[in-house]
Amino acid sequence: MVTGLVLAVDPAKIATAFANVPPGHIVTGLLIVQLQVILSALRWRFTAHRLGHDISLGLAVREYYLGSFLNQILPGGMAGDALRAYRATEDGEGGWKRPAAAVFLERLSGQIAFFTLTGIGLVVWPFVAGDDLPKEFATLVWVCLGIAIVIAALAVGFGKARLPARLNGLKPDLMAAFWEDRAFAVQTSLSITIVVSYVATFFIAASAVGTPLPAIAAVTVIPLCLLTMLIPVGVGGWGTREAAAASLWPLLGFTSAQGFSASVLYGLFSVIGVAPVGIVLVLKGVLARSRKRS
């Protein structure tokens, strides 16, 4: 898919965009990825603690590096999360349920923040863009906004409704992870900071390939590009993210090749930022298994 997009958006322009990427941008992008992993590990640790499953900080950071690396290189983007839950499984009472719930709710916290940011962008964009926004896309914006409102209403209803027994079991975990004892403040502050770091990394990638984005991109094209990574096809969001960037960048006056290049560099930041620690942990796991068998 990525190869097809390269041919479609002009390989020569992509090569030009990558010709003079400043080293400072690369270093900054990679450093922000480290911050993302550490903050995400803290969010996971907090969520697990709220569910009665304590994880040490060292374990949380280590496993989050490994999980992030595997999500980047394996299809579906969820293998690393599944492994995180498995490796953090309690030895005592409770088994895999608490760790699995902690991973699920920790990721949910991040997705809520992403959808909230995107929703804000969908509200703001039509007013900022005015006549510059194509009519068809403006219609799509309002449709998406309507869907977001419905989802928000359902979420509020979920908190108040009497649910079937199977679903009602989720309610105590949701309340503990997101609401009780000021959990909302912790989840919100961590998730907002993490989302801001993702957006900042995309801004740096765009600037590095010669397309300094306007501020409105922080709540419009960048969140939409990142949300396409949730589509469970391909590996690590590659392809869907680039297709979105190539389609959306022209709405801000840039070329599809520039959007594609910015998205590719963002992806490289994400992979390279976790690869050294991830590879070491994978090798350690393989060696440990080999020793047990021998």
PDB file of C-alpha atoms in Angstrom:
ATOM      1  CA  MET A   1       0.000   0.000   0.000  1.00  0.00           C
ATOM      2  CA  VAL A   2       2.786   2.421   0.905  1.00  0.00           C
ATOM      3  CA  THR A   3       4.623   1.619  -2.324  1.00  0.00           C
ATOM      4  CA  GLY A   4       1.508   2.339  -4.357  1.00  0.00           C
ATOM      5  CA  LEU A   5       1.104   5.679  -2.578  1.00  0.00           C
ATOM      6  CA  VAL A   6       4.729   6.592  -3.319  1.00  0.00           C
ATOM      7  CA  LEU A   7       4.106   6.108  -7.024  1.00  0.00           C
ATOM      8  CA  ALA A   8       0.797   7.955  -6.868  1.00  0.00           C
ATOM      9  CA  VAL A   9       2.047  11.117  -5.121  1.00  0.00           C
ATOM     10  CA  ASP A  10       5.324  11.574  -7.061  1.00  0.00           C
ATOM     11  CA  PRO A  11       8.527   9.805  -5.855  1.00  0.00           C
ATOM     12  CA  ALA A  12      10.726  12.732  -6.925  1.00  0.00           C
ATOM     13  CA  LYS A  13       8.916  15.164  -4.635  1.00  0.00           C
ATOM     14  CA  ILE A  14       9.132  12.700  -1.739  1.00  0.00           C
ATOM     15  CA  ALA A  15      12.891  12.325  -2.269  1.00  0.00           C
ATOM     16  CA  THR A  16      13.239  16.110  -2.281  1.00  0.00           C
ATOM     17  CA  ALA A  17      11.308  16.392   0.982  1.00  0.00           C
ATOM     18  CA  PHE A  18      13.676  13.956   2.711  1.00  0.00           C
ATOM     19  CA  ALA A  19      16.847  15.447   1.207  1.00  0.00           C
ATOM     20  CA  ASN A  20      17.431  18.067   3.903  1.00  0.00           C
ATOM     21  CA  VAL A  21      15.821  16.825   7.098  1.00  0.00           C
ATOM     22  CA  PRO A  22      17.518  18.749   9.966  1.00  0.00           C
ATOM     23  CA  PRO A  23      19.285  16.515  12.526  1.00  0.00           C
ATOM     24  CA  GLY A  24      17.809  18.602  15.340  1.00  0.00           C
ATOM     25  CA  HIS A  25      14.306  17.686  14.234  1.00  0.00           C
ATOM     26  CA  ILE A  26      15.238  14.005  14.257  1.00  0.00           C
ATOM     27  CA  VAL A  27      16.674  14.166  17.768  1.00  0.00           C
ATOM     28  CA  THR A  28      13.680  16.110  19.074  1.00  0.00           C
ATOM     29  CA  GLY A  29      11.192  13.729  17.492  1.00  0.00           C
ATOM     30  CA  LEU A  30      12.920  10.683  18.978  1.00  0.00           C
ATOM     31  CA  LEU A  31      13.110  12.285  22.428  1.00  0.00           C
ATOM     32  CA  ILE A  32       9.386  13.021  22.386  1.00  0.00           C
ATOM     33  CA  VAL A  33       8.727   9.345  21.603  1.00  0.00           C
ATOM     34  CA  GLN A  34      10.552   8.429  24.828  1.00  0.00           C
ATOM     35  CA  LEU A  35       8.275  10.823  26.713  1.00  0.00           C
ATOM     36  CA  GLN A  36       5.234   9.210  25.092  1.00  0.00           C
ATOM     37  CA  VAL A  37       6.268   5.739  26.236  1.00  0.00           C
ATOM     38  CA  ILE A  38       7.036   6.801  29.812  1.00  0.00           C
ATOM     39  CA  LEU A  39       3.798   8.768  30.209  1.00  0.00           C
ATOM     40  CA  SER A  40       1.797   5.909  28.684  1.00  0.00           C
ATOM     41  CA  ALA A  41       3.457   3.473  31.088  1.00  0.00           C
ATOM     42  CA  LEU A  42       2.496   5.755  33.984  1.00  0.00           C
ATOM     43  CA  ARG A  43      -1.097   5.807  32.737  1.00  0.00           C
ATOM     44  CA  TRP A  44      -1.132   2.014  32.502  1.00  0.00           C
ATOM     45  CA  ARG A  45       0.354   1.689  35.987  1.00  0.00           C
ATOM     46  CA  PHE A  46      -2.210   4.106  37.415  1.00  0.00           C
ATOM     47  CA  THR A  47      -5.102   2.315  35.695  1.00  0.00           C
ATOM     48  CA  ALA A  48      -3.895  -1.086  36.894  1.00  0.00           C
ATOM     49  CA  HIS A  49      -3.538   0.220  40.455  1.00  0.00           C
ATOM     50  CA  ARG A  50      -7.102   1.562  40.362  1.00  0.00           C
ATOM     51  CA  LEU A  51      -8.242  -1.963  39.448  1.00  0.00           C
ATOM     52  CA  GLY A  52      -6.291  -3.543  42.290  1.00  0.00           C
ATOM     53  CA  HIS A  53      -3.375  -4.789  40.185  1.00  0.00           C
ATOM     54  CA  ASP A  54      -0.107  -3.130  41.204  1.00  0.00           C
ATOM     55  CA  ILE A  55       2.726  -2.855  38.688  1.00  0.00           C
ATOM     56  CA  SER A  56       6.164  -1.466  39.437  1.00  0.00           C
ATOM     57  CA  LEU A  57       7.275   1.586  37.470  1.00  0.00           C
ATOM     58  CA  GLY A  58      10.240  -0.279  35.985  1.00  0.00           C
ATOM     59  CA  LEU A  59       8.021  -3.127  34.799  1.00  0.00           C
ATOM     60  CA  ALA A  60       5.452  -0.734  33.340  1.00  0.00           C
ATOM     61  CA  VAL A  61       8.042   1.223  31.342  1.00  0.00           C
ATOM     62  CA  ARG A  62       9.852  -1.895  30.145  1.00  0.00           C
ATOM     63  CA  GLU A  63       6.681  -3.665  29.043  1.00  0.00           C
ATOM     64  CA  TYR A  64       5.341  -0.546  27.369  1.00  0.00           C
ATOM     65  CA  TYR A  65       8.497  -0.253  25.267  1.00  0.00           C
ATOM     66  CA  LEU A  66       8.163  -3.889  24.247  1.00  0.00           C
ATOM     67  CA  GLY A  67       4.444  -3.607  23.555  1.00  0.00           C
ATOM     68  CA  SER A  68       4.889  -0.414  21.527  1.00  0.00           C
ATOM     69  CA  PHE A  69       7.644  -1.992  19.445  1.00  0.00           C
ATOM     70  CA  LEU A  70       5.570  -5.086  18.680  1.00  0.00           C
ATOM     71  CA  ASN A  71       2.547  -2.944  17.781  1.00  0.00           C
ATOM     72  CA  GLN A  72       4.754  -1.175  15.253  1.00  0.00           C
ATOM     73  CA  ILE A  73       6.048  -4.290  13.525  1.00  0.00           C
ATOM     74  CA  LEU A  74       3.179  -6.798  13.756  1.00  0.00           C
ATOM     75  CA  PRO A  75      -0.159  -6.706  11.873  1.00  0.00           C
ATOM     76  CA  GLY A  76      -3.249  -5.348  13.577  1.00  0.00           C
ATOM     77  CA  GLY A  77      -1.511  -3.013  16.008  1.00  0.00           C
ATOM     78  CA  MET A  78      -2.699  -4.931  19.093  1.00  0.00           C
ATOM     79  CA  ALA A  79      -0.216  -7.768  19.555  1.00  0.00           C
ATOM     80  CA  GLY A  80       1.965  -5.674  21.849  1.00  0.00           C
ATOM     81  CA  ASP A  81      -0.994  -4.796  24.065  1.00  0.00           C
ATOM     82  CA  ALA A  82      -2.017  -8.443  24.316  1.00  0.00           C
ATOM     83  CA  LEU A  83       1.528  -9.391  25.310  1.00  0.00           C
ATOM     84  CA  ARG A  84       1.590  -6.589  27.894  1.00  0.00           C
ATOM     85  CA  ALA A  85      -1.520  -8.005  29.511  1.00  0.00           C
ATOM     86  CA  TYR A  86      -0.143 -11.551  29.417  1.00  0.00           C
ATOM     87  CA  ARG A  87       3.257 -10.691  30.877  1.00  0.00           C
ATOM     88  CA  ALA A  88       1.682  -8.614  33.642  1.00  0.00           C
ATOM     89  CA  THR A  89      -0.713 -11.395  34.630  1.00  0.00           C
ATOM     90  CA  GLU A  90      -0.996 -11.905  38.370  1.00  0.00           C
ATOM     91  CA  ASP A  91       0.271 -15.123  39.867  1.00  0.00           C
ATOM     92  CA  GLY A  92      -2.359 -15.047  42.578  1.00  0.00           C
ATOM     93  CA  GLU A  93      -6.118 -14.709  42.646  1.00  0.00           C
ATOM     94  CA  GLY A  94      -7.671 -12.938  39.674  1.00  0.00           C
ATOM     95  CA  GLY A  95      -5.555 -14.448  36.916  1.00  0.00           C
ATOM     96  CA  TRP A  96      -5.512 -12.585  33.616  1.00  0.00           C
ATOM     97  CA  LYS A  97      -8.721 -10.571  34.035  1.00  0.00           C
ATOM     98  CA  ARG A  98      -7.298  -7.636  36.027  1.00  0.00           C
ATOM     99  CA  PRO A  99      -4.226  -7.145  33.810  1.00  0.00           C
ATOM    100  CA  ALA A 100      -6.314  -7.454  30.631  1.00  0.00           C
ATOM    101  CA  ALA A 101      -8.850  -4.938  31.927  1.00  0.00           C
ATOM    102  CA  ALA A 102      -6.057  -2.537  32.885  1.00  0.00           C
ATOM    103  CA  VAL A 103      -4.548  -2.658  29.391  1.00  0.00           C
ATOM    104  CA  PHE A 104      -7.940  -2.248  27.738  1.00  0.00           C
ATOM    105  CA  LEU A 105      -8.980   0.712  29.893  1.00  0.00           C
ATOM    106  CA  GLU A 106      -5.577   2.370  29.621  1.00  0.00           C
ATOM    107  CA  ARG A 107      -5.826   2.293  25.829  1.00  0.00           C
ATOM    108  CA  LEU A 108      -9.449   3.445  26.049  1.00  0.00           C
ATOM    109  CA  SER A 109      -8.318   6.498  28.003  1.00  0.00           C
ATOM    110  CA  GLY A 110      -6.010   7.450  25.153  1.00  0.00           C
ATOM    111  CA  GLN A 111      -8.649   6.881  22.478  1.00  0.00           C
ATOM    112  CA  ILE A 112     -11.167   9.043  24.352  1.00  0.00           C
ATOM    113  CA  ALA A 113      -8.624  11.876  24.369  1.00  0.00           C
ATOM    114  CA  PHE A 114      -7.986  11.414  20.637  1.00  0.00           C
ATOM    115  CA  PHE A 115     -11.689  11.407  19.780  1.00  0.00           C
ATOM    116  CA  THR A 116     -12.246  14.473  21.948  1.00  0.00           C
ATOM    117  CA  LEU A 117      -9.472  16.376  20.175  1.00  0.00           C
ATOM    118  CA  THR A 118     -10.818  15.304  16.797  1.00  0.00           C
ATOM    119  CA  GLY A 119     -14.318  16.367  17.799  1.00  0.00           C
ATOM    120  CA  ILE A 120     -13.037  19.820  18.738  1.00  0.00           C
ATOM    121  CA  GLY A 121     -11.342  20.046  15.357  1.00  0.00           C
ATOM    122  CA  LEU A 122     -14.487  19.028  13.526  1.00  0.00           C
ATOM    123  CA  VAL A 123     -16.397  21.832  15.253  1.00  0.00           C
ATOM    124  CA  VAL A 124     -13.716  24.465  14.631  1.00  0.00           C
ATOM    125  CA  TRP A 125     -12.626  23.546  11.120  1.00  0.00           C
ATOM    126  CA  PRO A 126     -15.689  24.635   9.106  1.00  0.00           C
ATOM    127  CA  PHE A 127     -15.656  28.066  10.763  1.00  0.00           C
ATOM    128  CA  VAL A 128     -11.911  28.579  10.272  1.00  0.00           C
ATOM    129  CA  ALA A 129     -11.697  27.235   6.738  1.00  0.00           C
ATOM    130  CA  GLY A 130     -14.867  28.898   5.442  1.00  0.00           C
ATOM    131  CA  ASP A 131     -15.069  28.714   1.636  1.00  0.00           C
ATOM    132  CA  ASP A 132     -11.644  27.030   1.433  1.00  0.00           C
ATOM    133  CA  LEU A 133     -13.104  23.756   2.686  1.00  0.00           C
ATOM    134  CA  PRO A 134     -14.622  21.652  -0.126  1.00  0.00           C
ATOM    135  CA  LYS A 135     -18.385  21.259   0.151  1.00  0.00           C
ATOM    136  CA  GLU A 136     -18.182  17.454   0.194  1.00  0.00           C
ATOM    137  CA  PHE A 137     -15.648  17.464   2.990  1.00  0.00           C
ATOM    138  CA  ALA A 138     -17.636  20.023   4.965  1.00  0.00           C
ATOM    139  CA  THR A 139     -20.595  17.641   4.804  1.00  0.00           C
ATOM    140  CA  LEU A 140     -18.378  14.816   6.044  1.00  0.00           C
ATOM    141  CA  VAL A 141     -17.215  16.998   8.932  1.00  0.00           C
ATOM    142  CA  TRP A 142     -20.780  17.598  10.079  1.00  0.00           C
ATOM    143  CA  VAL A 143     -21.664  13.919   9.726  1.00  0.00           C
ATOM    144  CA  CYS A 144     -18.667  12.965  11.867  1.00  0.00           C
ATOM    145  CA  LEU A 145     -19.632  15.598  14.395  1.00  0.00           C
ATOM    146  CA  GLY A 146     -23.124  14.144  14.586  1.00  0.00           C
ATOM    147  CA  ILE A 147     -21.700  10.671  15.165  1.00  0.00           C
ATOM    148  CA  ALA A 148     -19.448  12.057  17.918  1.00  0.00           C
ATOM    149  CA  ILE A 149     -22.433  13.653  19.659  1.00  0.00           C
ATOM    150  CA  VAL A 150     -24.341  10.367  19.527  1.00  0.00           C
ATOM    151  CA  ILE A 151     -21.356   8.495  20.999  1.00  0.00           C
ATOM    152  CA  ALA A 152     -21.045  11.075  23.789  1.00  0.00           C
ATOM    153  CA  ALA A 153     -24.755  10.765  24.551  1.00  0.00           C
ATOM    154  CA  LEU A 154     -24.452   6.971  24.697  1.00  0.00           C
ATOM    155  CA  ALA A 155     -21.496   7.281  27.044  1.00  0.00           C
ATOM    156  CA  VAL A 156     -23.502   9.500  29.395  1.00  0.00           C
ATOM    157  CA  GLY A 157     -26.413   7.097  29.181  1.00  0.00           C
ATOM    158  CA  PHE A 158     -24.090   4.190  29.948  1.00  0.00           C
ATOM    159  CA  GLY A 159     -23.169   5.818  33.234  1.00  0.00           C
ATOM    160  CA  LYS A 160     -26.794   6.211  34.269  1.00  0.00           C
ATOM    161  CA  ALA A 161     -28.507   3.209  32.728  1.00  0.00           C
ATOM    162  CA  ARG A 162     -29.265  -0.132  34.280  1.00  0.00           C
ATOM    163  CA  LEU A 163     -27.259  -2.471  32.077  1.00  0.00           C
ATOM    164  CA  PRO A 164     -27.538  -6.189  31.348  1.00  0.00           C
ATOM    165  CA  ALA A 165     -25.606  -8.338  33.816  1.00  0.00           C
ATOM    166  CA  ARG A 166     -22.798  -9.056  31.331  1.00  0.00           C
ATOM    167  CA  LEU A 167     -22.171  -5.383  30.576  1.00  0.00           C
ATOM    168  CA  ASN A 168     -22.924  -4.203  34.078  1.00  0.00           C
ATOM    169  CA  GLY A 169     -19.739  -5.951  35.210  1.00  0.00           C
ATOM    170  CA  LEU A 170     -17.732  -3.314  33.358  1.00  0.00           C
ATOM    171  CA  LYS A 171     -19.244  -0.440  35.273  1.00  0.00           C
ATOM    172  CA  PRO A 172     -17.227  -0.805  38.526  1.00  0.00           C
ATOM    173  CA  ASP A 173     -13.964  -0.978  36.554  1.00  0.00           C
ATOM    174  CA  LEU A 174     -14.886   2.086  34.506  1.00  0.00           C
ATOM    175  CA  MET A 175     -15.804   4.047  37.608  1.00  0.00           C
ATOM    176  CA  ALA A 176     -12.638   2.999  39.430  1.00  0.00           C
ATOM    177  CA  ALA A 177     -10.341   3.726  36.480  1.00  0.00           C
ATOM    178  CA  PHE A 178     -11.914   6.976  35.306  1.00  0.00           C
ATOM    179  CA  TRP A 179     -13.905   8.624  38.057  1.00  0.00           C
ATOM    180  CA  GLU A 180     -13.547   7.634  41.716  1.00  0.00           C
ATOM    181  CA  ASP A 181     -10.992   9.343  43.982  1.00  0.00           C
ATOM    182  CA  ARG A 182     -10.015  11.983  41.410  1.00  0.00           C
ATOM    183  CA  ALA A 183      -9.097   9.340  38.830  1.00  0.00           C
ATOM    184  CA  PHE A 184     -10.658  11.546  36.164  1.00  0.00           C
ATOM    185  CA  ALA A 185      -8.090  14.303  36.789  1.00  0.00           C
ATOM    186  CA  VAL A 186      -5.158  11.886  36.528  1.00  0.00           C
ATOM    187  CA  GLN A 187      -6.445  10.128  33.420  1.00  0.00           C
ATOM    188  CA  THR A 188      -7.300  13.397  31.724  1.00  0.00           C
ATOM    189  CA  SER A 189      -3.983  15.091  32.436  1.00  0.00           C
ATOM    190  CA  LEU A 190      -1.932  12.086  31.332  1.00  0.00           C
ATOM    191  CA  SER A 191      -3.984  11.384  28.206  1.00  0.00           C
ATOM    192  CA  ILE A 192      -4.051  15.019  27.106  1.00  0.00           C
ATOM    193  CA  THR A 193      -0.284  15.293  27.544  1.00  0.00           C
ATOM    194  CA  ILE A 194       0.272  12.093  25.565  1.00  0.00           C
ATOM    195  CA  VAL A 195      -2.017  13.234  22.743  1.00  0.00           C
ATOM    196  CA  VAL A 196      -0.254  16.607  22.638  1.00  0.00           C
ATOM    197  CA  SER A 197       3.068  14.773  22.337  1.00  0.00           C
ATOM    198  CA  TYR A 198       1.762  12.788  19.354  1.00  0.00           C
ATOM    199  CA  VAL A 199       0.568  15.959  17.665  1.00  0.00           C
ATOM    200  CA  ALA A 200       3.871  17.696  18.432  1.00  0.00           C
ATOM    201  CA  THR A 201       5.796  14.813  16.868  1.00  0.00           C
ATOM    202  CA  PHE A 202       3.716  15.160  13.697  1.00  0.00           C
ATOM    203  CA  PHE A 203       4.360  18.915  13.644  1.00  0.00           C
ATOM    204  CA  ILE A 204       8.101  18.254  13.925  1.00  0.00           C
ATOM    205  CA  ALA A 205       7.962  15.654  11.147  1.00  0.00           C
ATOM    206  CA  ALA A 206       6.043  18.055   8.892  1.00  0.00           C
ATOM    207  CA  SER A 207       8.459  20.886   9.566  1.00  0.00           C
ATOM    208  CA  ALA A 208      11.436  18.594   8.936  1.00  0.00           C
ATOM    209  CA  VAL A 209      10.237  17.803   5.396  1.00  0.00           C
ATOM    210  CA  GLY A 210       9.583  21.464   4.605  1.00  0.00           C
ATOM    211  CA  THR A 211       5.869  21.850   5.410  1.00  0.00           C
ATOM    212  CA  PRO A 212       5.467  23.955   8.559  1.00  0.00           C
ATOM    213  CA  LEU A 213       1.828  23.460   9.470  1.00  0.00           C
ATOM    214  CA  PRO A 214      -0.553  26.155  10.727  1.00  0.00           C
ATOM    215  CA  ALA A 215      -1.822  25.850  14.287  1.00  0.00           C
ATOM    216  CA  ILE A 216      -5.256  24.667  13.104  1.00  0.00           C
ATOM    217  CA  ALA A 217      -3.614  21.417  11.952  1.00  0.00           C
ATOM    218  CA  ALA A 218      -3.261  20.402  15.610  1.00  0.00           C
ATOM    219  CA  VAL A 219      -6.996  19.782  15.873  1.00  0.00           C
ATOM    220  CA  THR A 220      -7.828  18.954  12.253  1.00  0.00           C
ATOM    221  CA  VAL A 221      -5.597  17.072   9.837  1.00  0.00           C
ATOM    222  CA  ILE A 222      -3.161  15.597  12.376  1.00  0.00           C
ATOM    223  CA  PRO A 223      -5.767  13.939  14.650  1.00  0.00           C
ATOM    224  CA  LEU A 224      -7.579  12.589  11.592  1.00  0.00           C
ATOM    225  CA  CYS A 225      -4.337  11.084  10.276  1.00  0.00           C
ATOM    226  CA  LEU A 226      -3.567   9.515  13.643  1.00  0.00           C
ATOM    227  CA  LEU A 227      -7.075   8.111  14.010  1.00  0.00           C
ATOM    228  CA  THR A 228      -6.705   6.181  10.755  1.00  0.00           C
ATOM    229  CA  MET A 229      -4.031   4.138  12.520  1.00  0.00           C
ATOM    230  CA  LEU A 230      -6.842   2.538  14.540  1.00  0.00           C
ATOM    231  CA  ILE A 231      -8.069   0.778  11.412  1.00  0.00           C
ATOM    232  CA  PRO A 232      -6.901  -2.837  11.973  1.00  0.00           C
ATOM    233  CA  VAL A 233      -5.232  -3.338   8.597  1.00  0.00           C
ATOM    234  CA  GLY A 234      -1.572  -3.365   7.698  1.00  0.00           C
ATOM    235  CA  VAL A 235       1.257  -2.941  10.176  1.00  0.00           C
ATOM    236  CA  GLY A 236       1.677  -0.104  12.652  1.00  0.00           C
ATOM    237  CA  GLY A 237      -0.745   2.187  10.831  1.00  0.00           C
ATOM    238  CA  TRP A 238       1.512   2.314   7.776  1.00  0.00           C
ATOM    239  CA  GLY A 239      -0.442   2.998   4.623  1.00  0.00           C
ATOM    240  CA  THR A 240      -3.695   4.247   6.141  1.00  0.00           C
ATOM    241  CA  ARG A 241      -1.919   7.124   7.893  1.00  0.00           C
ATOM    242  CA  GLU A 242      -0.012   8.071   4.739  1.00  0.00           C
ATOM    243  CA  ALA A 243      -3.137   7.886   2.582  1.00  0.00           C
ATOM    244  CA  ALA A 244      -4.941  10.202   5.001  1.00  0.00           C
ATOM    245  CA  ALA A 245      -2.056  12.674   5.063  1.00  0.00           C
ATOM    246  CA  ALA A 246      -1.792  12.702   1.264  1.00  0.00           C
ATOM    247  CA  SER A 247      -5.527  13.442   1.072  1.00  0.00           C
ATOM    248  CA  LEU A 248      -5.728  16.020   3.856  1.00  0.00           C
ATOM    249  CA  TRP A 249      -2.571  18.109   3.364  1.00  0.00           C
ATOM    250  CA  PRO A 250      -3.931  19.811   0.193  1.00  0.00           C
ATOM    251  CA  LEU A 251      -6.775  21.205   2.323  1.00  0.00           C
ATOM    252  CA  LEU A 252      -4.120  23.322   4.060  1.00  0.00           C
ATOM    253  CA  GLY A 253      -2.439  24.419   0.839  1.00  0.00           C
ATOM    254  CA  PHE A 254       0.294  21.756   0.696  1.00  0.00           C
ATOM    255  CA  THR A 255       0.859  18.913  -1.755  1.00  0.00           C
ATOM    256  CA  SER A 256      -0.034  15.264  -1.303  1.00  0.00           C
ATOM    257  CA  ALA A 257       3.680  14.406  -1.533  1.00  0.00           C
ATOM    258  CA  GLN A 258       4.433  16.713   1.391  1.00  0.00           C
ATOM    259  CA  GLY A 259       1.690  15.143   3.492  1.00  0.00           C
ATOM    260  CA  PHE A 260       2.877  11.660   2.610  1.00  0.00           C
ATOM    261  CA  SER A 261       6.491  12.565   3.506  1.00  0.00           C
ATOM    262  CA  ALA A 262       5.508  14.064   6.854  1.00  0.00           C
ATOM    263  CA  SER A 263       3.522  10.945   7.727  1.00  0.00           C
ATOM    264  CA  VAL A 264       6.372   8.612   6.761  1.00  0.00           C
ATOM    265  CA  LEU A 265       8.833  10.563   8.917  1.00  0.00           C
ATOM    266  CA  TYR A 266       6.347  10.471  11.805  1.00  0.00           C
ATOM    267  CA  GLY A 267       6.164   6.690  11.408  1.00  0.00           C
ATOM    268  CA  LEU A 268       9.947   6.423  11.396  1.00  0.00           C
ATOM    269  CA  PHE A 269      10.143   8.464  14.598  1.00  0.00           C
ATOM    270  CA  SER A 270       7.647   6.089  16.214  1.00  0.00           C
ATOM    271  CA  VAL A 271       9.459   2.913  15.139  1.00  0.00           C
ATOM    272  CA  ILE A 272      13.039   4.016  15.701  1.00  0.00           C
ATOM    273  CA  GLY A 273      12.136   5.627  19.019  1.00  0.00           C
ATOM    274  CA  VAL A 274      11.143   2.272  20.577  1.00  0.00           C
ATOM    275  CA  ALA A 275      13.175  -0.158  18.449  1.00  0.00           C
ATOM    276  CA  PRO A 276      16.454  -0.243  20.464  1.00  0.00           C
ATOM    277  CA  VAL A 277      14.759  -1.128  23.760  1.00  0.00           C
ATOM    278  CA  GLY A 278      12.175  -3.314  22.030  1.00  0.00           C
ATOM    279  CA  ILE A 279      14.768  -5.384  20.157  1.00  0.00           C
ATOM    280  CA  VAL A 280      16.821  -5.912  23.315  1.00  0.00           C
ATOM    281  CA  LEU A 281      13.750  -7.112  25.225  1.00  0.00           C
ATOM    282  CA  VAL A 282      12.700  -9.447  22.401  1.00  0.00           C
ATOM    283  CA  LEU A 283      16.192 -10.959  22.270  1.00  0.00           C
ATOM    284  CA  LYS A 284      16.261 -11.364  26.053  1.00  0.00           C
ATOM    285  CA  GLY A 285      12.934 -13.174  25.905  1.00  0.00           C
ATOM    286  CA  VAL A 286      14.133 -15.494  23.140  1.00  0.00           C
ATOM    287  CA  LEU A 287      17.346 -16.292  25.022  1.00  0.00           C
ATOM    288  CA  ALA A 288      15.433 -16.938  28.258  1.00  0.00           C
ATOM    289  CA  ARG A 289      13.135 -19.397  26.484  1.00  0.00           C
ATOM    290  CA  SER A 290      16.112 -21.140  24.877  1.00  0.00           C
ATOM    291  CA  ARG A 291      17.781 -21.601  28.263  1.00  0.00           C
ATOM    292  CA  LYS A 292      14.612 -23.056  29.784  1.00  0.00           C
ATOM    293  CA  ARG A 293      14.308 -25.582  26.964  1.00  0.00           C
ATOM    294  CA  SER A 294      17.932 -26.610  27.254  1.00  0.00           C
TER     295      SER A 294
END
